[in-house]
Amino acid sequence: MKVNYLHIILFGLLLPTIASAELLDGQGIDVGDGARLSPSFTLKPFHNDNLTSAASGEIESFGTVAETNLVYEKESNTKRMVADYLISAAAHESSSADDYVDQRFGLGFELFPTSRYYLAIRGEFFDSHDPRGTGAAEGTGAVQANPDEWHHLKLESNFAYGAETAKGRAELDVGYIAKDYENNRATTAVRDREDTYGSARLYYRVMPKTSLVLEGRVLEVNYDTQAATTTSIDSTTSRILAGVTWESTYKTTGTAQIGYIQKNFDAPARADGDDITWELGIEWRPRTYSIVSLSTARDFQETNGAGNFIKNDSVNASWLHEWLPRLSSLVNFTYAENSFDQVVTPRSDDLITASVSVNYDIRRWLALGAGYTYDERDSTISIFDYETNKFEAFATVTF
């Protein structure tokens, strides 16, 4: 996964001078036959006072992230094809162990022969990493030698039947993800896994802008290797939800669902879990240039090693405001409670993420911005506590 990130940074910096002035309009490059290529480059200097999310022995560093993204799109009246490639490289001033190069490639096809039918198929290959002190390495950030590197292959298909204005409408999603870790195998081998999932939704319109919705989801998780001292944590998680989705006025849209979730383990020695589940999302536009969003949810997550699974309750609020035609800001706040099921030492975590950022579009092809993010985890087991403060700026060139 490691390559010379300096080459990527230099290439990105040279892009504006390589291209002619006519290409720098932020609208992409017409490559003929109805296709368009949209390259972009982003440079993000940052400062992080706790790179490894550690409870003590924090590592502080300045650094730079360079990202180059290429999107190829071709669309007609009944179909669309999109291919995208992203490479992201980071260099840290005082912690070279945290340098990385991540890559993602995606390819998708969409078919919409009429307003009643929609079919999409997408594949993705992602070569990435878990930053030190996260994932299976939670609580070890101060001593972990290097990040856990991994790659995954994802395939997903989406099908919809029924026009948006129809009385009834149905949607079906199926997908598969195979995730494999590449290093630190003494601790990551047991994290290799395959996820197979599917969901089905039925909509019934009761008013012009309001529909009832009934949804079922299934997730099957199979781990490639089991730790010698534990029983299998292979499982199937099922959810059934019912609710309503609405667009009552041009100012407010939302979805509210409540239901039941159950997690069944393949191993009889592990206790199954069940609970009430919900999803609520509301978007309010007090002005055309201002959007306030609020969401809350309860779900079961895979454990990183402690207990059978994690019950996650979360609340998120954000405010996007356009102060001037080219100047906007985004404020975001997330609070989550994680409860670990069937652990030897009881554990629960409170997590807070708060961020604020400002974006200024100097030209259609050039955007500048800056932001601050605060992360905190307060756990009943103190080695998992951490606080981080991260400041970053960015410049993005879009052709």
Coordinates of C-alpha atoms in Angstrom, one line a residue:
M1 CA 0.0 0.0 0.0
K2 CA 2.9 2.3 0.6
V3 CA 4.1 4.4 -2.4
N4 CA 5.9 7.7 -2.7
Y5 CA 3.3 10.2 -1.6
L6 CA 5.6 13.1 -2.6
H7 CA 5.0 12.2 -6.3
I8 CA 1.2 12.5 -5.8
I9 CA 1.5 15.9 -4.1
L10 CA 3.8 17.3 -6.8
F11 CA 1.5 16.0 -9.5
G12 CA -1.5 17.6 -7.9
L13 CA 0.3 20.9 -7.5
L14 CA 1.2 20.9 -11.2
L15 CA -2.3 20.1 -12.5
P16 CA -3.4 23.7 -12.8
T17 CA -0.4 24.7 -14.8
I18 CA -0.6 21.6 -17.1
A19 CA -4.2 22.4 -18.0
S20 CA -5.1 25.2 -20.3
A21 CA -7.1 28.1 -18.8
E22 CA -10.2 27.0 -20.7
L23 CA -10.3 23.8 -18.7
L24 CA -10.3 25.5 -15.4
D25 CA -14.1 26.2 -15.2
G26 CA -15.1 23.6 -12.6
Q27 CA -17.5 21.9 -15.0
G28 CA -15.4 19.0 -16.0
I29 CA -13.8 18.1 -19.4
D30 CA -15.9 17.0 -22.3
V31 CA -14.2 13.9 -23.7
G32 CA -16.8 13.3 -26.5
D33 CA -19.7 11.0 -27.1
G34 CA -21.6 12.5 -24.2
A35 CA -18.9 11.7 -21.6
R36 CA -17.3 14.0 -19.2
L37 CA -14.1 13.7 -17.1
S38 CA -13.9 15.7 -13.8
P39 CA -10.5 15.8 -12.2
S40 CA -10.0 17.5 -8.8
F41 CA -7.1 18.0 -6.4
T42 CA -7.2 18.9 -2.7
L43 CA -4.4 19.9 -0.4
K44 CA -5.1 19.9 3.3
P45 CA -2.6 21.0 5.9
F46 CA -3.6 20.1 9.4
H47 CA -2.6 19.9 13.1
N48 CA -3.8 17.1 15.4
D49 CA -2.9 17.0 19.1
N50 CA -3.7 13.3 19.6
L51 CA -3.0 11.3 16.4
T52 CA -3.5 7.9 18.0
S53 CA -6.6 8.6 20.0
A54 CA -4.7 7.7 23.2
A55 CA -5.7 8.2 26.8
S56 CA -2.1 9.2 27.7
G57 CA 1.2 9.7 25.9
E58 CA -0.5 11.7 23.1
I59 CA 1.3 12.3 19.9
E60 CA 1.0 15.8 18.4
S61 CA 1.8 16.6 14.8
F62 CA 1.4 18.9 11.9
G63 CA 0.8 17.2 8.6
T64 CA -0.6 17.4 5.1
V65 CA -3.1 15.3 3.1
A66 CA -3.1 15.4 -0.7
E67 CA -6.0 14.0 -2.6
T68 CA -6.5 13.5 -6.3
N69 CA -9.9 12.4 -7.6
L70 CA -10.9 11.5 -11.1
V71 CA -14.6 11.0 -12.1
Y72 CA -15.7 9.7 -15.5
E73 CA -19.4 10.0 -16.3
K74 CA -21.4 9.1 -19.3
E75 CA -25.2 9.5 -19.4
S76 CA -28.0 9.2 -21.9
N77 CA -31.8 9.4 -21.5
T78 CA -32.1 5.8 -20.1
K79 CA -28.7 4.9 -18.6
R80 CA -25.7 6.3 -16.8
M81 CA -22.2 5.0 -16.2
V82 CA -19.8 6.4 -13.5
A83 CA -16.2 5.4 -12.8
D84 CA -14.2 7.2 -10.1
Y85 CA -10.7 6.9 -8.6
L86 CA -9.4 8.6 -5.5
I87 CA -5.9 8.5 -4.1
S88 CA -5.3 10.1 -0.7
A89 CA -1.8 10.5 0.8
A90 CA -0.8 11.9 4.2
A91 CA 2.6 13.0 5.6
H92 CA 3.1 13.7 9.3
E93 CA 5.8 16.0 10.5
S94 CA 6.6 14.2 13.8
S95 CA 5.1 10.8 13.3
S96 CA 6.1 9.1 10.0
A97 CA 4.5 5.8 11.3
D98 CA 1.1 7.4 10.7
D99 CA 1.9 8.3 7.0
Y100 CA -0.4 6.5 4.6
V101 CA -1.6 6.2 1.0
D102 CA -5.2 5.1 0.5
Q103 CA -6.8 4.3 -2.8
R104 CA -10.4 3.7 -3.9
F105 CA -11.8 2.7 -7.3
G106 CA -15.5 2.5 -8.0
L107 CA -17.5 1.6 -11.1
G108 CA -21.3 1.9 -11.4
F109 CA -24.1 1.5 -13.9
E110 CA -27.6 2.8 -13.7
L111 CA -30.6 2.0 -15.9
F112 CA -33.9 3.9 -15.9
P113 CA -35.8 2.9 -19.1
T114 CA -39.0 4.5 -17.8
S115 CA -40.1 6.5 -14.7
R116 CA -41.3 3.2 -13.1
Y117 CA -38.1 1.2 -13.3
Y118 CA -34.6 1.8 -11.8
L119 CA -31.7 -0.6 -11.6
A120 CA -28.2 0.2 -10.3
I121 CA -25.1 -2.0 -10.0
R122 CA -21.9 -0.8 -8.4
G123 CA -18.5 -2.3 -7.4
E124 CA -15.8 -0.8 -5.3
F125 CA -12.3 -1.7 -4.3
F126 CA -10.9 0.2 -1.3
D127 CA -7.3 0.0 -0.1
S128 CA -7.2 1.8 3.3
H129 CA -6.2 1.7 7.0
D130 CA -7.5 2.1 10.5
P131 CA -5.6 4.9 12.2
R132 CA -3.6 3.9 15.2
G133 CA -5.7 3.6 18.3
T134 CA -9.0 2.8 16.4
G135 CA -10.8 -0.3 15.3
A136 CA -9.4 -3.5 16.8
A137 CA -6.5 -1.4 18.3
E138 CA -8.7 0.8 20.5
G139 CA -6.9 1.7 23.7
T140 CA -3.5 0.8 22.4
G141 CA -2.8 4.0 20.4
A142 CA 0.2 5.0 22.5
V143 CA 2.0 1.7 21.9
Q144 CA 0.7 0.5 18.6
A145 CA 3.7 0.5 16.1
N146 CA 1.8 1.3 12.9
P147 CA -1.8 1.5 11.5
D148 CA -3.8 -1.6 10.6
E149 CA -3.9 -1.8 6.8
W150 CA -6.8 -3.4 5.0
H151 CA -8.6 -3.7 1.7
H152 CA -12.2 -4.5 0.8
L153 CA -14.2 -5.5 -2.2
K154 CA -17.8 -4.3 -2.3
L155 CA -20.6 -5.2 -4.7
E156 CA -24.1 -3.8 -4.5
S157 CA -27.3 -3.7 -6.5
N158 CA -30.4 -1.5 -6.1
F159 CA -33.7 -2.0 -7.8
A160 CA -36.8 0.2 -7.6
Y161 CA -40.3 -0.3 -9.1
G162 CA -42.9 2.5 -9.2
A163 CA -42.8 6.1 -10.1
E164 CA -42.3 8.7 -7.4
T165 CA -45.9 9.8 -7.8
A166 CA -47.4 6.3 -7.8
K167 CA -49.6 5.1 -5.1
G168 CA -47.2 2.2 -4.3
R169 CA -43.5 1.8 -4.7
A170 CA -41.0 -0.9 -3.9
E171 CA -37.2 -0.9 -3.5
L172 CA -34.7 -3.8 -3.1
D173 CA -31.0 -3.6 -2.2
V174 CA -28.5 -6.5 -2.0
G175 CA -24.8 -6.3 -1.3
Y176 CA -21.6 -8.1 -0.4
I177 CA -18.4 -6.9 1.3
A178 CA -15.2 -8.9 1.7
K179 CA -12.7 -7.2 4.1
D180 CA -9.2 -8.4 4.7
Y181 CA -6.4 -7.0 6.8
E182 CA -2.9 -6.9 5.4
N183 CA -0.5 -6.5 8.4
N184 CA -0.3 -6.9 12.2
R185 CA -1.8 -10.3 11.6
A186 CA -1.3 -11.4 15.2
T187 CA -4.2 -9.1 16.1
T188 CA -6.0 -8.5 12.8
A189 CA -6.4 -12.0 11.4
V190 CA -9.6 -12.5 13.5
R191 CA -11.0 -9.3 11.9
D192 CA -11.1 -10.6 8.3
R193 CA -14.8 -11.0 7.4
E194 CA -17.5 -11.2 4.8
D195 CA -20.8 -9.2 5.1
T196 CA -23.8 -10.2 3.0
Y197 CA -26.8 -7.9 3.3
G198 CA -30.1 -7.1 1.8
S199 CA -33.1 -4.8 2.4
A200 CA -36.6 -4.3 1.0
R201 CA -38.9 -1.3 1.3
L202 CA -42.5 -0.8 0.5
Y203 CA -44.0 2.7 0.2
Y204 CA -47.7 3.5 0.2
R205 CA -48.6 7.1 -0.6
V206 CA -51.4 8.4 1.7
M207 CA -51.1 12.1 0.7
P208 CA -49.4 13.8 -2.2
K209 CA -46.3 14.4 -0.1
T210 CA -46.6 11.7 2.5
S211 CA -46.0 7.9 2.3
L212 CA -46.1 5.1 4.8
V213 CA -43.0 2.8 4.6
L214 CA -42.4 -0.8 5.7
E215 CA -38.8 -2.0 5.7
G216 CA -36.9 -5.2 6.4
R217 CA -33.1 -5.6 6.6
V218 CA -30.9 -8.6 7.0
L219 CA -27.1 -8.6 7.6
E220 CA -25.1 -11.9 7.7
V221 CA -21.5 -11.6 9.1
N222 CA -19.0 -14.4 8.7
Y223 CA -15.4 -14.1 10.1
D224 CA -12.6 -16.0 8.3
T225 CA -10.8 -16.9 11.5
Q226 CA -11.8 -17.3 15.1
A227 CA -9.5 -16.6 18.1
A228 CA -8.5 -19.9 19.7
T229 CA -9.8 -18.8 23.1
T230 CA -13.2 -17.6 22.0
T231 CA -16.3 -19.0 20.3
S232 CA -17.5 -17.9 16.9
I233 CA -19.0 -14.4 16.6
D234 CA -20.6 -15.2 13.2
S235 CA -24.1 -13.8 13.3
T236 CA -27.2 -12.7 11.5
T237 CA -28.8 -9.3 12.3
S238 CA -32.4 -8.7 11.3
R239 CA -34.4 -5.5 11.5
I240 CA -38.0 -4.7 10.7
L241 CA -39.1 -1.0 10.7
A242 CA -42.3 0.8 9.9
G243 CA -42.9 4.5 9.7
V244 CA -43.6 7.5 7.5
T245 CA -41.7 9.7 5.1
W246 CA -42.9 13.2 4.2
E247 CA -42.3 16.5 2.5
S248 CA -44.9 18.6 4.2
T249 CA -43.8 21.9 2.7
Y250 CA -40.9 23.1 0.7
K251 CA -39.2 23.8 4.1
T252 CA -39.4 20.4 5.8
T253 CA -38.7 16.8 4.7
G254 CA -38.2 13.8 6.9
T255 CA -38.4 10.1 7.6
A256 CA -39.4 8.5 10.9
Q257 CA -39.3 4.7 11.5
I258 CA -39.5 2.5 14.6
G259 CA -39.2 -1.3 14.8
Y260 CA -37.4 -4.3 16.2
I261 CA -33.8 -5.6 15.9
Q262 CA -32.5 -9.0 16.6
K263 CA -29.0 -10.5 16.5
N264 CA -28.6 -14.3 16.3
F265 CA -25.2 -15.9 16.7
D266 CA -24.3 -19.1 15.0
A267 CA -22.6 -20.4 18.2
P268 CA -25.1 -21.6 20.8
A269 CA -22.6 -20.5 23.6
R270 CA -23.2 -16.8 22.7
A271 CA -26.4 -15.1 23.9
D272 CA -28.6 -13.6 21.2
G273 CA -29.7 -10.0 21.5
D274 CA -32.8 -8.0 20.6
D275 CA -34.2 -4.5 21.2
I276 CA -36.3 -1.7 19.9
T277 CA -34.7 0.1 17.0
W278 CA -35.5 3.5 15.3
E279 CA -34.4 5.9 12.7
L280 CA -35.4 9.5 12.5
G281 CA -34.2 12.2 10.1
I282 CA -35.6 15.7 9.6
E283 CA -34.3 18.5 7.3
W284 CA -35.6 22.0 7.8
R285 CA -35.0 24.9 5.5
P286 CA -35.9 28.1 7.3
R287 CA -34.5 30.0 4.3
T288 CA -33.4 28.9 0.8
Y289 CA -29.8 29.4 1.8
S290 CA -30.0 27.7 5.2
I291 CA -30.5 24.0 6.1
V292 CA -30.9 22.5 9.6
S293 CA -30.7 18.7 9.9
L294 CA -31.5 16.4 12.8
S295 CA -31.2 12.6 13.0
T296 CA -31.2 9.9 15.6
A297 CA -30.9 6.1 15.4
R298 CA -30.4 2.9 17.3
D299 CA -28.5 0.0 15.8
F300 CA -26.3 -3.0 16.7
Q301 CA -22.6 -2.8 15.6
E302 CA -19.9 -5.4 15.4
T303 CA -17.6 -5.6 18.3
N304 CA -13.9 -4.8 18.0
G305 CA -13.1 -7.6 20.4
A306 CA -15.0 -6.9 23.6
G307 CA -18.3 -8.7 24.2
N308 CA -20.8 -10.0 21.6
F309 CA -21.8 -6.7 19.9
I310 CA -22.3 -3.0 20.6
K311 CA -25.6 -1.2 20.9
N312 CA -25.2 2.2 19.4
D313 CA -27.6 5.1 20.2
S314 CA -26.8 8.3 18.3
V315 CA -28.0 11.9 17.7
N316 CA -26.7 14.2 15.0
A317 CA -27.4 17.8 14.3
S318 CA -26.0 20.1 11.6
W319 CA -26.5 23.5 10.2
L320 CA -25.4 24.5 6.7
H321 CA -25.7 28.2 5.9
E322 CA -24.8 30.2 2.9
W323 CA -23.8 33.7 4.1
L324 CA -22.9 35.0 0.6
P325 CA -23.2 33.4 -2.8
R326 CA -19.7 32.0 -2.5
L327 CA -19.3 31.8 1.3
S328 CA -20.8 29.1 3.4
S329 CA -20.3 27.4 6.8
L330 CA -21.2 24.0 8.3
V331 CA -21.6 23.3 12.0
N332 CA -22.0 19.6 13.0
F333 CA -22.5 17.9 16.4
T334 CA -22.8 14.1 17.1
Y335 CA -23.4 12.4 20.4
A336 CA -23.5 8.6 20.7
E337 CA -23.7 6.0 23.5
N338 CA -22.1 2.6 23.0
S339 CA -23.1 -0.2 25.3
F340 CA -21.1 -3.5 25.0
D341 CA -23.2 -6.6 25.3
Q342 CA -22.0 -9.6 27.4
V343 CA -18.5 -8.3 28.4
V344 CA -16.6 -9.7 31.4
T345 CA -15.8 -6.1 32.6
P346 CA -18.9 -3.9 32.0
R347 CA -18.2 -1.2 29.4
S348 CA -20.1 1.7 28.0
D349 CA -18.8 4.7 26.0
D350 CA -20.0 8.2 25.5
L351 CA -18.7 9.7 22.2
I352 CA -18.9 13.4 21.2
T353 CA -17.8 14.9 17.8
A354 CA -18.2 18.6 17.2
S355 CA -17.0 20.5 14.1
V356 CA -17.2 23.8 12.4
S357 CA -15.9 24.7 8.9
V358 CA -16.0 27.6 6.5
N359 CA -15.9 27.2 2.7
Y360 CA -15.2 30.0 0.2
D361 CA -15.5 29.5 -3.6
I362 CA -13.1 32.0 -5.0
R363 CA -13.8 30.7 -8.5
R364 CA -15.9 28.0 -9.9
W365 CA -12.7 25.9 -10.1
L366 CA -11.1 27.0 -6.8
A367 CA -12.4 26.6 -3.3
L368 CA -10.6 27.4 0.0
G369 CA -11.7 26.5 3.5
A370 CA -10.7 25.8 7.1
G371 CA -12.2 23.8 9.9
Y372 CA -11.9 22.6 13.5
T373 CA -13.0 19.2 14.9
Y374 CA -13.2 18.0 18.5
D375 CA -13.5 14.3 19.3
E376 CA -14.0 12.8 22.8
R377 CA -14.7 9.3 24.1
D378 CA -15.5 8.9 27.8
S379 CA -15.5 5.2 28.7
T380 CA -16.2 3.3 31.9
I381 CA -12.8 1.7 31.2
S382 CA -10.3 4.5 31.4
I383 CA -7.7 3.2 28.8
F384 CA -10.3 3.9 26.1
D385 CA -10.7 7.6 27.0
Y386 CA -9.4 10.2 24.6
E387 CA -9.7 13.8 23.4
T388 CA -8.5 15.2 20.1
N389 CA -8.4 18.6 18.6
K390 CA -7.8 18.9 14.9
F391 CA -7.4 22.0 12.8
E392 CA -7.2 21.9 9.1
A393 CA -7.3 24.1 6.0
F394 CA -7.9 23.1 2.4
A395 CA -7.6 24.2 -1.2
T396 CA -9.5 22.3 -3.9
V397 CA -9.0 22.8 -7.7
T398 CA -11.7 21.3 -9.9
F399 CA -11.5 21.2 -13.6

